[in-house]
XYZ file of C-alpha atoms in Angstrom:
289
model
C -44.168 -28.257 -32.948
C -41.183 -30.029 -31.418
C -41.254 -30.408 -27.684
C -38.441 -28.868 -25.673
C -35.876 -31.283 -24.265
C -36.268 -32.232 -20.602
C -34.138 -30.229 -18.168
C -30.732 -31.652 -17.371
C -30.775 -33.101 -13.840
C -28.421 -31.493 -11.363
C -25.701 -33.542 -9.640
C -27.768 -33.392 -6.451
C -30.774 -34.857 -8.306
C -28.587 -37.578 -9.740
C -27.108 -38.356 -6.342
C -30.610 -38.821 -4.911
C -31.573 -41.077 -7.814
C -28.554 -43.320 -7.287
C -30.213 -44.863 -4.247
C -32.546 -46.764 -6.604
C -30.371 -47.006 -9.721
C -26.675 -47.882 -9.215
C -25.895 -47.246 -12.888
C -26.733 -43.578 -12.344
C -24.176 -43.489 -9.535
C -21.526 -44.622 -11.989
C -22.635 -41.983 -14.490
C -22.566 -39.298 -11.802
C -19.116 -40.327 -10.629
C -17.686 -40.137 -14.119
C -19.409 -36.802 -14.784
C -18.005 -35.264 -11.616
C -14.540 -36.634 -12.230
C -14.574 -35.135 -15.704
C -15.387 -31.747 -14.154
C -13.122 -31.661 -11.109
C -12.505 -27.960 -11.474
C -16.165 -27.075 -10.887
C -17.535 -30.001 -8.882
C -19.078 -29.573 -5.447
C -16.454 -30.820 -2.923
C -18.930 -33.113 -1.114
C -20.160 -34.663 -4.344
C -16.598 -34.899 -5.594
C -15.555 -36.890 -2.533
C -18.464 -39.294 -3.079
C -17.529 -39.645 -6.725
C -13.882 -40.343 -5.976
C -14.856 -42.934 -3.365
C -17.138 -44.654 -5.853
C -14.522 -44.448 -8.580
C -12.050 -46.402 -6.514
C -14.608 -49.080 -5.789
C -14.666 -49.514 -9.594
C -10.991 -48.790 -10.274
C -10.332 -52.224 -11.790
C -12.498 -51.097 -14.705
C -10.977 -47.600 -15.007
C -7.362 -47.910 -13.783
C -5.928 -44.741 -15.365
C -8.880 -42.394 -15.421
C -8.534 -40.500 -12.144
C -4.767 -39.857 -12.410
C -5.403 -38.053 -15.690
C -8.118 -35.900 -14.114
C -5.980 -35.170 -11.045
C -3.172 -34.050 -13.303
C -5.581 -31.671 -15.045
C -6.795 -30.322 -11.707
C -3.291 -29.624 -10.433
C -2.415 -27.705 -13.589
C -5.382 -25.398 -12.951
C -5.300 -22.380 -10.633
C -4.281 -23.722 -7.194
C -6.057 -20.980 -5.278
C -9.478 -22.080 -6.478
C -8.904 -25.755 -5.733
C -7.009 -26.003 -2.452
C -10.052 -27.382 -0.608
C -10.679 -30.009 -3.264
C -7.001 -30.900 -3.240
C -7.147 -31.362 0.529
C -10.272 -33.479 0.179
C -8.509 -35.750 -2.290
C -5.458 -35.987 -0.046
C -7.731 -37.000 2.836
C -8.900 -39.882 0.673
C -5.289 -40.817 -0.042
C -4.604 -40.823 3.696
C -7.663 -42.942 4.501
C -6.651 -45.535 1.932
C -9.556 -44.926 -0.433
C -7.086 -43.716 -3.044
C -3.941 -45.863 -3.442
C -0.672 -44.284 -2.325
C 0.714 -44.537 -5.849
C -1.621 -41.750 -6.976
C 0.300 -39.223 -4.879
C 3.430 -39.992 -6.915
C 1.687 -38.473 -9.919
C 2.358 -34.799 -9.272
C 4.445 -34.498 -6.105
C 6.196 -31.324 -7.261
C 2.849 -29.740 -8.115
C 1.378 -30.725 -4.744
C 4.408 -29.298 -2.974
C 4.252 -26.003 -4.828
C 0.527 -25.640 -4.102
C 1.026 -26.324 -0.389
C 3.962 -23.919 -0.129
C 2.144 -21.198 -2.054
C -0.696 -21.164 0.471
C 1.243 -21.585 3.725
C 1.864 -17.860 4.069
C -1.572 -16.627 3.022
C -2.757 -13.895 5.393
C -6.173 -13.059 3.973
C -8.008 -16.365 4.110
C -7.280 -18.422 7.206
C -9.539 -21.229 6.018
C -7.374 -21.649 2.921
C -4.297 -21.554 5.133
C -5.799 -24.270 7.324
C -6.506 -26.395 4.276
C -2.962 -25.971 3.036
C -1.622 -27.134 6.387
C -3.903 -30.132 6.161
C -2.648 -30.871 2.664
C 0.944 -30.505 3.844
C 0.394 -32.904 6.743
C -0.934 -35.601 4.419
C 1.957 -35.050 2.057
C 4.341 -35.559 4.969
C 2.576 -38.779 5.930
C 2.896 -40.128 2.389
C 6.530 -39.146 1.925
C 7.894 -42.681 2.253
C 5.635 -43.762 -0.590
C 6.471 -40.885 -2.883
C 10.187 -40.240 -2.438
C 12.878 -42.852 -2.873
C 15.614 -40.358 -3.694
C 16.864 -39.045 -0.325
C 18.431 -35.975 -1.927
C 15.120 -35.038 -3.523
C 13.453 -35.721 -0.180
C 15.813 -33.347 1.616
C 15.083 -30.558 -0.860
C 11.334 -31.160 -0.558
C 11.332 -31.102 3.247
C 13.609 -28.083 3.384
C 11.327 -26.015 1.124
C 8.159 -26.920 2.983
C 9.623 -26.574 6.461
C 10.835 -23.046 5.749
C 7.265 -22.123 4.845
C 5.861 -23.825 7.941
C 8.277 -21.988 10.212
C 7.410 -18.672 8.601
C 3.651 -19.235 8.655
C 1.390 -17.424 11.091
C 0.033 -20.585 12.686
C -0.092 -19.021 16.172
C -2.807 -16.723 14.797
C -6.261 -17.995 13.976
C -8.547 -20.775 15.074
C -7.738 -23.857 17.115
C -8.319 -25.886 13.961
C -5.616 -23.986 12.124
C -3.186 -24.352 15.015
C -3.865 -28.066 15.363
C -3.281 -28.640 11.657
C -0.030 -26.685 11.739
C 1.206 -28.632 14.766
C 0.158 -31.880 13.092
C 2.095 -30.974 9.955
C 5.221 -30.096 11.947
C 4.963 -33.301 14.013
C 4.732 -35.419 10.863
C 7.639 -33.501 9.370
C 9.846 -34.208 12.386
C 8.974 -37.897 12.396
C 9.671 -38.409 8.698
C 12.383 -36.038 7.581
C 16.075 -36.949 7.244
C 18.106 -35.932 10.312
C 20.249 -33.475 8.392
C 17.216 -31.552 7.169
C 15.782 -31.055 10.659
C 18.989 -29.578 12.087
C 18.308 -25.850 11.410
C 14.747 -25.791 12.756
C 14.393 -27.018 16.392
C 15.058 -23.583 17.897
C 12.487 -21.823 15.743
C 9.839 -24.490 16.274
C 10.564 -24.777 19.985
C 10.239 -21.054 20.575
C 6.705 -21.017 19.096
C 5.098 -24.171 20.445
C 4.932 -23.382 24.206
C 2.500 -20.546 23.467
C -0.005 -23.106 22.215
C 0.015 -24.907 25.570
C -1.663 -21.889 27.157
C -4.725 -21.978 24.924
C -6.674 -24.222 22.635
C -8.289 -27.611 23.044
C -6.881 -30.761 24.583
C -5.891 -32.420 21.300
C -3.865 -29.359 20.315
C -1.958 -29.391 23.613
C -1.346 -33.105 23.288
C 0.015 -32.511 19.785
C 2.327 -29.763 21.059
C 3.754 -31.999 23.794
C 4.266 -34.848 21.313
C 6.016 -32.480 18.922
C 8.328 -31.164 21.641
C 9.232 -34.737 22.599
C 9.968 -35.610 18.970
C 12.219 -32.565 18.598
C 14.049 -33.572 21.780
C 14.634 -37.094 20.424
C 15.847 -35.743 17.091
C 18.292 -33.118 18.370
C 22.042 -33.480 18.242
C 23.868 -32.735 21.510
C 24.685 -29.205 20.433
C 21.230 -28.685 19.002
C 19.637 -29.919 22.212
C 21.301 -27.239 24.337
C 20.036 -24.521 22.003
C 16.563 -26.088 21.954
C 16.607 -26.287 25.757
C 17.485 -22.611 26.150
C 14.668 -21.610 23.780
C 11.873 -23.815 25.059
C 12.424 -24.154 28.816
C 11.628 -20.545 29.835
C 8.168 -20.814 28.281
C 7.527 -24.249 29.780
C 8.738 -23.111 33.198
C 6.403 -20.124 33.111
C 3.445 -22.412 32.362
C 4.495 -24.815 35.116
C 4.893 -22.098 37.742
C 1.599 -20.424 36.853
C -0.427 -23.524 37.702
C -3.437 -21.599 39.038
C -4.231 -19.878 35.748
C -3.066 -22.762 33.564
C -5.643 -24.383 31.301
C -3.807 -27.714 31.325
C -5.600 -30.743 32.709
C -3.875 -32.710 35.469
C -2.721 -35.318 32.918
C -1.363 -32.652 30.568
C 0.366 -30.958 33.493
C 1.961 -34.253 34.578
C 3.105 -34.885 31.009
C 4.646 -31.402 30.867
C 6.448 -31.927 34.178
C 7.828 -35.288 33.043
C 9.108 -33.743 29.820
C 10.802 -30.917 31.726
C 12.449 -33.419 34.097
C 13.798 -35.503 31.208
C 15.099 -32.346 29.516
C 16.826 -31.216 32.715
C 18.430 -34.630 33.231
C 19.721 -34.640 29.666
C 21.188 -31.154 30.067
C 22.933 -32.216 33.275
C 24.384 -35.291 31.537
C 25.805 -33.098 28.783
C 27.298 -30.705 31.338
C 29.029 -33.582 33.138
C 30.470 -34.880 29.877
C 31.865 -31.450 29.102
C 33.437 -31.155 32.563
C 35.073 -34.585 32.185
C 36.484 -33.598 28.796
C 37.967 -30.400 30.231
C 39.633 -32.346 33.037
C 41.164 -34.767 30.545
C 42.518 -31.873 28.487
C 44.047 -30.248 31.596
C 45.611 -33.524 32.691
C-alpha cells in the first residue's frame, strides 16, 4: 500500500526553517512572490526584501508579479500595495519599479480615498498616496502628465473625510498633502490652498504632537507656494481658526514649542499681508497721480 505524501509545509513553517537553510528562504520568497494575491502581508514583505537582495539573479521577476497584482481587484490588495510602496520608499525596491504601473497605482489610490466604510483601508490609501507623491520625480518626466496626475489625486484628497477617524489616518492625510505641496507644479496647486487651509487648523486642536507638527509644516508650505492673490484668500480662510487657537491658550493642547511655532507663523502671515496692502496703496496713489 502506497504511503500518503507528506503534508505541504505552510509558509510560516518554511519561514522558521530558513534560519538553518538559506536555500529554503529563496524557495519561500519565490513561492510568495508567485502568489502575491493571497500571501500574508508580513511574509510578503520578507519575501520582497529577500528578493531584492538576490535581484541580480532575477532582474525582471518582481515587476511581472507586481503587474499581475495591480490588475487584480484593488480593494483586496490595498494593504499589500501599501506595504510594497513602503519598501519602495525605504530603498529596498528600486525607484524604477514604481514606473511600471503608475496609472494603475494612481487609480487604486484615488478609488480608496473616499471610502467611508473602512477607515483602515482609507488610511492605507493615504499612505500609498504619500509614497506616490514622494516618488513623483522618479516616475514622471512629462510635466503635463504630472499636472494631470496631481490634479486628479488632489481633488480626491480635498474631498476625503480625513478630519474623521484616528490620529493615524489624519497624520497620513496631512503627510500626503504636505508631500503634494512640496512636489507639485505651481500651476496645479493654485486652486487648492483655500480648501486645504480651511481644514487643517482643526487638527491643531487634537491629535498627537507629530500630527500638529505636520499641520504647521503644511501651512508653511502652502504660504510659501501661494501667489499674492492666493495668499490673501488663504489668509482669510486660515487666520480665524489659528487666532481662535491662539486666544484659547488655557484649553489648548499645544506644547509651548508648538504654540511658539504657531505664533511665529501668524506673525509672518500678518507681516506679509501688511506688505501686500502697502503695495496696493502705492499702486492706487500712482494711478491717481
